[in-house]
Amino acid sequence: MQSPPRVPASPVRPLSPASRLGWLDAARGIAALVVVFDHSSYTFMADFRRELMPQFNTSRYGIMVFFLVSGYIIPASLERRGCVRTFWIGRIFRVYPLWAAVVTVLLALDLLGIAEIRDFGQQSVATVAVAHATLLQELLGTPSLLLVLWTLSYEMSFYLLVVALFTVRLHGRSAAVAVVLAVLAAASVTAGVALPSSALSGLVGTGPLIVFASIAMGVAICCASAASPVLRVFGGALGGVLALTLVPFNGTVPLWEGLVILAVMFLGTAVHRAENGQSTWRRAAGTAVTVVACAVGSAYWYGDGDHFTRRGWIVAFLLAVLTFGAGLLSRRRRIPRMLTGLGTISYSVYLLHPVPLAVIDSTIGRRRQDSPALEVAFFAVLLPLCLLTHRYVEAPSQAWGRRLARRVQPP
């Protein structure tokens, strides 16, 4: 099959070695540790958690930092390659091998009776498996095997949108996309638009939606990776429409928050463009102000609920933006190796930590009283395990992906 020609991309000025991605690694490392604390505190620091969460939602802090970093990196990766096919190869070999390993271990532990997976109700094993294979399960009415997998559904949606914009040559409009999404989020809350969780699944059925979405996603990726310009545009547009349908209308988070998540990722892209001379810092700053104002306003207007406190969400969101901003300001400085090392293994930290927690909860049980010592001990055991999974799962699979991408890279 003929290799698809490279699509012209906006010039990207390479970063100097001293300023490469160390600050992004540091941000990811910090975010990963905060997410681990968020989940492990259920087991070891429940009392402290109950006091902290209404004031500072640690989960939202961590994932918003991750989303900002993804927005900064992912579109640049596609544009640097200039080829959708090699972009998808890179993403598949980056995300799926460790995901598959962790899911396999969890299923084995469930069979052994020392960890429990979530209840999927009336859904068949086949539909659950297909939904998870797309990584869109959280947007297809299927509970995630591991709670942390829900964010990967939004990551995958972002990939589809990035490819869509690239194939129709609108990838340079990141700031405008971020602003539109943020304004729509604020407008939906102001207008009182509220949809039930997984609204589309309730309307058409979870099974049919999974079948349709998985086929559409497969067609979108294959066509966007094809040699034909017409097929590339069709595939990109199909993937973009799929993402823009699932995120607002079939998410498990409120409509406004799903739109804010996408806006935040495109804000990260807008910052990258300003940093690399593809846009102006004035535009990036205006985008940041708009996204932050709309996000904070949406959360405030949404109000408090049984599982949501606006103060905790707003504080977490603002601190996430400040963390990203502080990292950006320090991009020319030397970053401590410990922080960059944490960023390198952050994906392992993020995916792996729920597995030992599930084992502890199913065997020993959660602590009745706070135990900071056990919390620290959990981190001390987890991080070396993540070093091993990075070395023996992540790193080799990424190397395989790079070799395959070089083979199919257009001349």
Short mmCIF file of C-alpha atoms in Angstrom, two decimals:
data_model
loop_
_atom_site.label_atom_id
_atom_site.label_comp_id
_atom_site.label_asym_id
_atom_site.label_seq_id
_atom_site.Cartn_x
_atom_site.Cartn_y
_atom_site.Cartn_z
CA MET A 1 0.00 0.00 0.00
CA GLN A 2 1.32 3.38 -0.93
CA SER A 3 2.51 5.50 1.99
CA PRO A 4 0.41 8.60 2.57
CA PRO A 5 2.14 11.84 1.64
CA ARG A 6 3.15 14.21 4.37
CA VAL A 7 0.68 16.97 5.07
CA PRO A 8 2.38 20.35 5.31
CA ALA A 9 2.45 21.55 8.90
CA SER A 10 3.24 24.82 10.56
CA PRO A 11 6.95 25.16 11.27
CA VAL A 12 7.91 24.13 14.77
CA ARG A 13 11.02 25.69 16.23
CA PRO A 14 12.99 22.99 18.07
CA LEU A 15 13.58 23.45 21.74
CA SER A 16 17.13 23.72 22.96
CA PRO A 17 18.50 20.76 24.95
CA ALA A 18 18.45 22.78 28.16
CA SER A 19 14.79 23.67 27.81
CA ARG A 20 13.44 20.54 26.16
CA LEU A 21 10.62 18.89 28.11
CA GLY A 22 11.99 18.75 31.61
CA TRP A 23 9.40 21.12 33.02
CA LEU A 24 6.61 19.08 31.46
CA ASP A 25 8.03 15.91 32.99
CA ALA A 26 8.12 17.65 36.35
CA ALA A 27 4.49 18.75 36.01
CA ARG A 28 3.41 15.22 35.07
CA GLY A 29 5.36 13.74 37.97
CA ILE A 30 3.74 16.06 40.49
CA ALA A 31 0.30 15.42 39.02
CA ALA A 32 0.80 11.65 39.17
CA LEU A 33 1.78 11.77 42.85
CA VAL A 34 -1.27 13.88 43.70
CA VAL A 35 -3.59 11.47 41.89
CA VAL A 36 -2.04 8.53 43.75
CA PHE A 37 -2.62 10.33 47.02
CA ASP A 38 -6.19 11.06 46.01
CA HIS A 39 -6.96 7.36 45.55
CA SER A 40 -4.75 5.91 48.29
CA SER A 41 -6.18 8.33 50.84
CA TYR A 42 -9.45 6.37 50.70
CA THR A 43 -7.51 3.45 52.17
CA PHE A 44 -4.98 5.08 54.48
CA MET A 45 -6.13 8.67 55.19
CA ALA A 46 -9.92 8.65 55.01
CA ASP A 47 -10.51 11.20 57.78
CA PHE A 48 -8.00 13.65 56.34
CA ARG A 49 -9.48 13.14 52.90
CA ARG A 50 -12.98 14.04 54.07
CA GLU A 51 -11.64 17.32 55.45
CA LEU A 52 -9.50 18.10 52.39
CA MET A 53 -11.76 17.32 49.43
CA PRO A 54 -14.34 20.11 49.94
CA GLN A 55 -11.45 22.59 49.94
CA PHE A 56 -9.14 21.03 47.34
CA ASN A 57 -10.19 18.31 44.91
CA THR A 58 -6.88 16.48 44.46
CA SER A 59 -8.21 14.29 41.66
CA ARG A 60 -9.23 17.25 39.51
CA TYR A 61 -5.92 18.98 40.18
CA GLY A 62 -3.93 16.02 38.90
CA ILE A 63 -5.96 15.34 35.81
CA MET A 64 -6.14 19.00 34.78
CA VAL A 65 -2.34 19.19 34.90
CA PHE A 66 -2.19 16.03 32.79
CA PHE A 67 -4.65 17.48 30.28
CA LEU A 68 -2.69 20.72 29.97
CA VAL A 69 0.52 18.76 29.36
CA SER A 70 -1.19 16.53 26.79
CA GLY A 71 -2.51 19.58 24.98
CA TYR A 72 0.99 21.00 24.84
CA ILE A 73 2.63 17.81 23.55
CA ILE A 74 0.17 15.81 21.43
CA PRO A 75 -0.55 18.22 18.53
CA ALA A 76 3.16 19.08 18.34
CA SER A 77 3.93 15.37 18.00
CA LEU A 78 1.54 15.06 15.06
CA GLU A 79 2.77 18.19 13.34
CA ARG A 80 6.41 17.26 13.81
CA ARG A 81 5.78 13.97 12.05
CA GLY A 82 3.49 15.50 9.45
CA CYS A 83 1.86 12.10 9.04
CA VAL A 84 -1.33 10.85 10.68
CA ARG A 85 -0.36 7.19 10.26
CA THR A 86 2.88 7.51 12.22
CA PHE A 87 1.10 9.64 14.82
CA TRP A 88 -1.40 6.84 15.51
CA ILE A 89 1.38 4.25 15.61
CA GLY A 90 3.16 6.34 18.21
CA ARG A 91 0.04 6.79 20.31
CA ILE A 92 -0.90 3.10 20.13
CA PHE A 93 2.53 1.91 21.23
CA ARG A 94 2.67 4.60 23.91
CA VAL A 95 -0.71 3.94 25.49
CA TYR A 96 -1.88 0.40 24.86
CA PRO A 97 0.94 -1.97 25.98
CA LEU A 98 0.99 -0.83 29.60
CA TRP A 99 -2.81 -0.48 29.57
CA ALA A 100 -3.12 -4.10 28.39
CA ALA A 101 -0.62 -5.33 30.97
CA VAL A 102 -2.38 -3.59 33.86
CA VAL A 103 -5.83 -4.75 32.76
CA THR A 104 -4.55 -8.32 32.39
CA VAL A 105 -3.07 -8.31 35.88
CA LEU A 106 -6.27 -6.90 37.33
CA LEU A 107 -8.40 -9.58 35.65
CA ALA A 108 -6.03 -12.29 36.91
CA LEU A 109 -6.25 -10.94 40.45
CA ASP A 110 -10.02 -10.91 40.18
CA LEU A 111 -10.02 -14.58 39.12
CA LEU A 112 -7.80 -15.37 42.11
CA GLY A 113 -10.27 -13.63 44.40
CA ILE A 114 -7.83 -11.07 45.78
CA ALA A 115 -9.14 -8.03 43.88
CA GLU A 116 -12.59 -7.09 42.63
CA ILE A 117 -13.46 -5.49 39.31
CA ARG A 118 -16.44 -3.23 38.87
CA ASP A 119 -19.94 -4.51 38.20
CA PHE A 120 -20.99 -3.98 34.57
CA GLY A 121 -24.65 -4.74 35.11
CA GLN A 122 -26.35 -6.26 32.08
CA GLN A 123 -23.52 -5.53 29.66
CA SER A 124 -21.96 -8.54 27.96
CA VAL A 125 -18.28 -9.37 28.19
CA ALA A 126 -17.95 -8.65 24.46
CA THR A 127 -19.37 -5.13 24.64
CA VAL A 128 -17.29 -4.30 27.71
CA ALA A 129 -14.16 -5.57 25.97
CA VAL A 130 -14.84 -3.66 22.75
CA ALA A 131 -15.63 -0.46 24.63
CA HIS A 132 -12.39 -0.71 26.57
CA ALA A 133 -10.38 -1.54 23.45
CA THR A 134 -11.40 1.81 21.96
CA LEU A 135 -10.39 3.55 25.21
CA LEU A 136 -13.68 5.43 24.86
CA GLN A 137 -15.51 3.22 27.37
CA GLU A 138 -16.29 6.11 29.72
CA LEU A 139 -18.02 7.88 26.82
CA LEU A 140 -19.83 4.74 25.70
CA GLY A 141 -21.85 4.05 28.84
CA THR A 142 -19.43 1.42 30.14
CA PRO A 143 -17.83 1.76 33.59
CA SER A 144 -14.04 1.61 33.47
CA LEU A 145 -12.32 -1.52 34.79
CA LEU A 146 -10.05 0.85 36.68
CA LEU A 147 -11.40 4.21 37.78
CA VAL A 148 -8.38 6.07 36.37
CA LEU A 149 -9.12 4.83 32.85
CA TRP A 150 -11.91 7.38 32.47
CA THR A 151 -9.41 10.12 31.64
CA LEU A 152 -8.04 8.07 28.74
CA SER A 153 -11.46 8.37 27.09
CA TYR A 154 -11.04 12.14 27.02
CA GLU A 155 -7.44 11.77 25.84
CA MET A 156 -8.61 9.60 22.94
CA SER A 157 -11.30 12.13 22.08
CA PHE A 158 -8.63 14.81 22.00
CA TYR A 159 -6.49 12.70 19.66
CA LEU A 160 -9.44 12.36 17.29
CA LEU A 161 -10.08 16.11 17.36
CA VAL A 162 -6.40 16.94 16.82
CA VAL A 163 -6.25 14.64 13.81
CA ALA A 164 -9.50 16.13 12.48
CA LEU A 165 -8.14 19.67 12.63
CA PHE A 166 -4.86 18.54 11.08
CA THR A 167 -6.49 16.80 8.12
CA VAL A 168 -8.65 19.80 7.29
CA ARG A 169 -5.68 22.13 7.87
CA LEU A 170 -7.18 24.03 10.77
CA HIS A 171 -4.66 22.80 13.34
CA GLY A 172 -3.29 26.31 13.76
CA ARG A 173 -6.61 27.49 15.25
CA SER A 174 -6.03 25.94 18.68
CA ALA A 175 -6.68 29.16 20.57
CA ALA A 176 -9.99 29.73 18.82
CA VAL A 177 -11.08 26.14 19.46
CA ALA A 178 -10.22 26.46 23.16
CA VAL A 179 -12.20 29.69 23.47
CA VAL A 180 -15.25 28.29 21.67
CA LEU A 181 -15.32 25.17 23.85
CA ALA A 182 -14.89 27.19 27.05
CA VAL A 183 -17.64 29.65 26.09
CA LEU A 184 -19.98 26.77 25.22
CA ALA A 185 -19.29 25.25 28.64
CA ALA A 186 -20.18 28.49 30.41
CA ALA A 187 -23.22 29.02 28.20
CA SER A 188 -24.53 25.53 28.90
CA VAL A 189 -24.42 26.11 32.66
CA THR A 190 -25.90 29.60 32.41
CA ALA A 191 -28.75 28.27 30.28
CA GLY A 192 -29.34 25.45 32.73
CA VAL A 193 -28.61 22.73 30.18
CA ALA A 194 -28.13 19.47 32.07
CA LEU A 195 -28.01 15.99 30.60
CA PRO A 196 -28.19 12.69 32.47
CA SER A 197 -25.03 10.63 32.68
CA SER A 198 -24.44 8.67 29.45
CA ALA A 199 -27.49 10.30 27.84
CA LEU A 200 -26.93 8.83 24.37
CA SER A 201 -26.52 5.33 25.78
CA GLY A 202 -29.86 5.72 27.48
CA LEU A 203 -31.44 6.88 24.24
CA VAL A 204 -30.10 4.34 21.73
CA GLY A 205 -28.78 1.61 24.01
CA THR A 206 -25.25 0.96 25.21
CA GLY A 207 -24.62 -2.05 22.95
CA PRO A 208 -25.61 -0.37 19.66
CA LEU A 209 -23.68 2.77 20.59
CA ILE A 210 -20.53 0.74 21.32
CA VAL A 211 -20.82 -1.08 17.98
CA PHE A 212 -21.39 2.12 16.02
CA ALA A 213 -18.66 4.11 17.81
CA SER A 214 -16.03 1.36 17.55
CA ILE A 215 -16.66 0.94 13.82
CA ALA A 216 -16.68 4.69 13.26
CA MET A 217 -13.44 5.08 15.18
CA GLY A 218 -11.73 2.31 13.23
CA VAL A 219 -12.87 3.76 9.91
CA ALA A 220 -11.84 7.25 10.99
CA ILE A 221 -8.31 6.20 11.93
CA CYS A 222 -7.79 4.08 8.80
CA CYS A 223 -9.13 6.71 6.42
CA ALA A 224 -7.24 9.57 8.10
CA SER A 225 -4.06 7.50 7.68
CA ALA A 226 -4.68 6.76 3.98
CA ALA A 227 -2.83 8.12 0.97
CA SER A 228 -5.90 9.67 -0.62
CA PRO A 229 -6.49 13.32 0.39
CA VAL A 230 -10.25 12.77 0.19
CA LEU A 231 -10.09 9.77 2.51
CA ARG A 232 -7.84 11.65 4.92
CA VAL A 233 -10.31 14.50 5.22
CA PHE A 234 -13.24 12.11 5.55
CA GLY A 235 -11.50 10.07 8.24
CA GLY A 236 -10.40 13.13 10.18
CA ALA A 237 -13.86 14.69 10.03
CA LEU A 238 -15.53 11.43 11.08
CA GLY A 239 -13.28 11.08 14.11
CA GLY A 240 -13.82 14.70 15.07
CA VAL A 241 -17.60 14.41 14.83
CA LEU A 242 -17.48 11.23 16.92
CA ALA A 243 -15.49 12.98 19.66
CA LEU A 244 -17.67 16.08 19.64
CA THR A 245 -20.77 13.90 19.93
CA LEU A 246 -19.60 11.60 22.72
CA VAL A 247 -17.91 14.10 25.03
CA PRO A 248 -20.85 16.47 25.59
CA PHE A 249 -23.73 14.03 25.12
CA ASN A 250 -22.53 10.75 26.62
CA GLY A 251 -20.01 11.62 29.28
CA THR A 252 -20.24 10.72 32.95
CA VAL A 253 -19.08 14.17 34.04
CA PRO A 254 -21.43 17.17 33.64
CA LEU A 255 -21.76 18.64 30.15
CA TRP A 256 -19.88 21.79 31.08
CA GLU A 257 -16.95 19.88 32.58
CA GLY A 258 -16.54 17.69 29.52
CA LEU A 259 -16.29 20.82 27.37
CA VAL A 260 -13.89 22.43 29.85
CA ILE A 261 -11.62 19.37 29.68
CA LEU A 262 -11.33 19.73 25.90
CA ALA A 263 -10.84 23.49 26.22
CA VAL A 264 -8.03 22.96 28.71
CA MET A 265 -6.20 20.61 26.34
CA PHE A 266 -6.47 23.08 23.47
CA LEU A 267 -5.25 25.79 25.84
CA GLY A 268 -2.10 23.71 26.30
CA THR A 269 -1.77 23.63 22.51
CA ALA A 270 -2.20 27.40 22.28
CA VAL A 271 0.61 27.85 24.80
CA HIS A 272 2.86 25.55 22.77
CA ARG A 273 2.20 27.59 19.64
CA ALA A 274 3.13 30.81 21.41
CA GLU A 275 6.25 29.22 22.84
CA ASN A 276 7.38 28.08 19.39
CA GLY A 277 6.60 31.25 17.49
CA GLN A 278 3.51 29.95 15.69
CA SER A 279 1.28 32.40 17.51
CA THR A 280 1.64 35.36 19.84
CA TRP A 281 1.86 35.34 23.61
CA ARG A 282 -0.94 37.92 23.65
CA ARG A 283 -3.27 35.43 21.97
CA ALA A 284 -2.20 32.65 24.32
CA ALA A 285 -2.76 34.89 27.35
CA GLY A 286 -6.19 35.92 26.09
CA THR A 287 -7.07 32.28 25.54
CA ALA A 288 -5.90 31.37 29.05
CA VAL A 289 -7.94 34.16 30.64
CA THR A 290 -11.06 33.14 28.72
CA VAL A 291 -10.72 29.42 29.48
CA VAL A 292 -9.99 30.00 33.16
CA ALA A 293 -12.82 32.50 33.55
CA CYS A 294 -15.34 30.24 31.81
CA ALA A 295 -14.21 27.16 33.73
CA VAL A 296 -14.33 28.86 37.12
CA GLY A 297 -17.62 30.55 36.27
CA SER A 298 -19.13 27.24 35.13
CA ALA A 299 -18.10 25.46 38.33
CA TYR A 300 -19.38 28.31 40.48
CA TRP A 301 -22.71 28.52 38.67
CA TYR A 302 -23.07 24.72 38.76
CA GLY A 303 -23.06 24.95 42.54
CA ASP A 304 -22.52 22.34 45.22
CA GLY A 305 -23.84 18.81 45.01
CA ASP A 306 -23.64 15.48 46.80
CA HIS A 307 -20.34 14.58 45.10
CA PHE A 308 -19.17 18.00 43.98
CA THR A 309 -18.10 21.10 45.87
CA ARG A 310 -17.42 24.10 43.72
CA ARG A 311 -14.74 25.44 46.05
CA GLY A 312 -12.77 22.20 45.89
CA TRP A 313 -13.03 22.07 42.08
CA ILE A 314 -12.18 25.73 41.55
CA VAL A 315 -9.17 25.66 43.87
CA ALA A 316 -7.88 22.50 42.21
CA PHE A 317 -8.36 23.93 38.73
CA LEU A 318 -6.64 27.21 39.52
CA LEU A 319 -3.71 25.43 41.18
CA ALA A 320 -3.39 23.14 38.15
CA VAL A 321 -3.18 26.17 35.84
CA LEU A 322 -0.67 27.82 38.18
CA THR A 323 1.43 24.63 38.27
CA PHE A 324 1.52 24.53 34.48
CA GLY A 325 2.31 28.25 34.37
CA ALA A 326 5.11 27.91 36.94
CA GLY A 327 6.57 25.07 34.90
CA LEU A 328 6.41 27.18 31.76
CA LEU A 329 8.23 30.04 33.48
CA SER A 330 10.95 27.64 34.63
CA ARG A 331 11.41 26.01 31.22
CA ARG A 332 14.87 27.55 30.79
CA ARG A 333 16.01 26.43 34.21
CA ARG A 334 17.55 23.16 35.22
CA ILE A 335 14.87 20.82 36.57
CA PRO A 336 15.80 18.42 39.41
CA ARG A 337 16.38 14.92 38.08
CA MET A 338 14.00 13.46 40.65
CA LEU A 339 11.10 15.44 39.19
CA THR A 340 11.94 14.64 35.59
CA GLY A 341 12.34 10.98 36.55
CA LEU A 342 8.88 10.99 38.11
CA GLY A 343 7.51 12.46 34.91
CA THR A 344 9.15 9.73 32.87
CA ILE A 345 7.34 7.02 34.85
CA SER A 346 4.17 9.05 35.43
CA TYR A 347 2.05 6.91 33.09
CA SER A 348 3.07 3.80 35.00
CA VAL A 349 2.36 5.54 38.29
CA TYR A 350 -1.05 6.64 37.05
CA LEU A 351 -2.19 3.28 35.68
CA LEU A 352 -0.54 0.91 38.14
CA HIS A 353 -1.42 2.36 41.53
CA PRO A 354 -5.11 1.30 41.59
CA VAL A 355 -4.12 -2.38 41.29
CA PRO A 356 -2.33 -2.76 44.68
CA LEU A 357 -5.03 -0.57 46.24
CA ALA A 358 -7.69 -2.97 44.94
CA VAL A 359 -5.76 -5.89 46.47
CA ILE A 360 -5.40 -4.11 49.81
CA ASP A 361 -9.08 -3.16 49.91
CA SER A 362 -10.16 -6.73 49.08
CA THR A 363 -7.83 -8.49 51.54
CA ILE A 364 -6.73 -6.29 54.42
CA GLY A 365 -9.39 -3.63 54.17
CA ARG A 366 -9.27 0.12 54.61
CA ARG A 367 -7.88 1.73 57.75
CA ARG A 368 -10.37 3.05 60.28
CA GLN A 369 -7.90 5.68 61.43
CA ASP A 370 -5.49 7.80 59.43
CA SER A 371 -2.05 6.28 59.01
CA PRO A 372 0.49 8.62 57.38
CA ALA A 373 3.16 5.94 57.80
CA LEU A 374 1.22 3.46 55.68
CA GLU A 375 0.53 6.18 53.11
CA VAL A 376 4.25 6.84 52.80
CA ALA A 377 4.99 3.12 52.71
CA PHE A 378 2.56 2.69 49.82
CA PHE A 379 4.46 5.25 47.77
CA ALA A 380 7.75 3.62 48.73
CA VAL A 381 6.56 0.29 47.33
CA LEU A 382 4.71 1.70 44.32
CA LEU A 383 7.45 3.82 42.76
CA PRO A 384 10.03 1.00 42.36
CA LEU A 385 7.31 -1.15 40.75
CA CYS A 386 6.61 1.67 38.32
CA LEU A 387 10.30 1.92 37.47
CA LEU A 388 10.16 -1.76 36.48
CA THR A 389 7.00 -1.43 34.39
CA HIS A 390 8.45 1.58 32.62
CA ARG A 391 11.69 -0.22 31.87
CA TYR A 392 10.24 -3.54 30.79
CA VAL A 393 6.86 -2.56 29.33
CA GLU A 394 6.71 1.11 28.40
CA ALA A 395 10.22 1.70 27.09
CA PRO A 396 10.43 -1.42 24.84
CA SER A 397 6.96 -0.85 23.40
CA GLN A 398 7.76 2.77 22.60
CA ALA A 399 10.98 1.66 20.90
CA TRP A 400 9.01 -0.83 18.79
CA GLY A 401 6.57 1.91 17.88
CA ARG A 402 9.39 4.22 16.76
CA ARG A 403 10.89 1.50 14.58
CA LEU A 404 7.54 0.74 12.96
CA ALA A 405 6.85 4.45 12.45
CA ARG A 406 10.19 4.87 10.65
CA ARG A 407 9.25 2.06 8.29
CA VAL A 408 5.97 3.67 7.22
CA GLN A 409 7.13 7.29 7.42
CA PRO A 410 6.68 8.92 4.00
CA PRO A 411 9.90 10.07 2.32
#
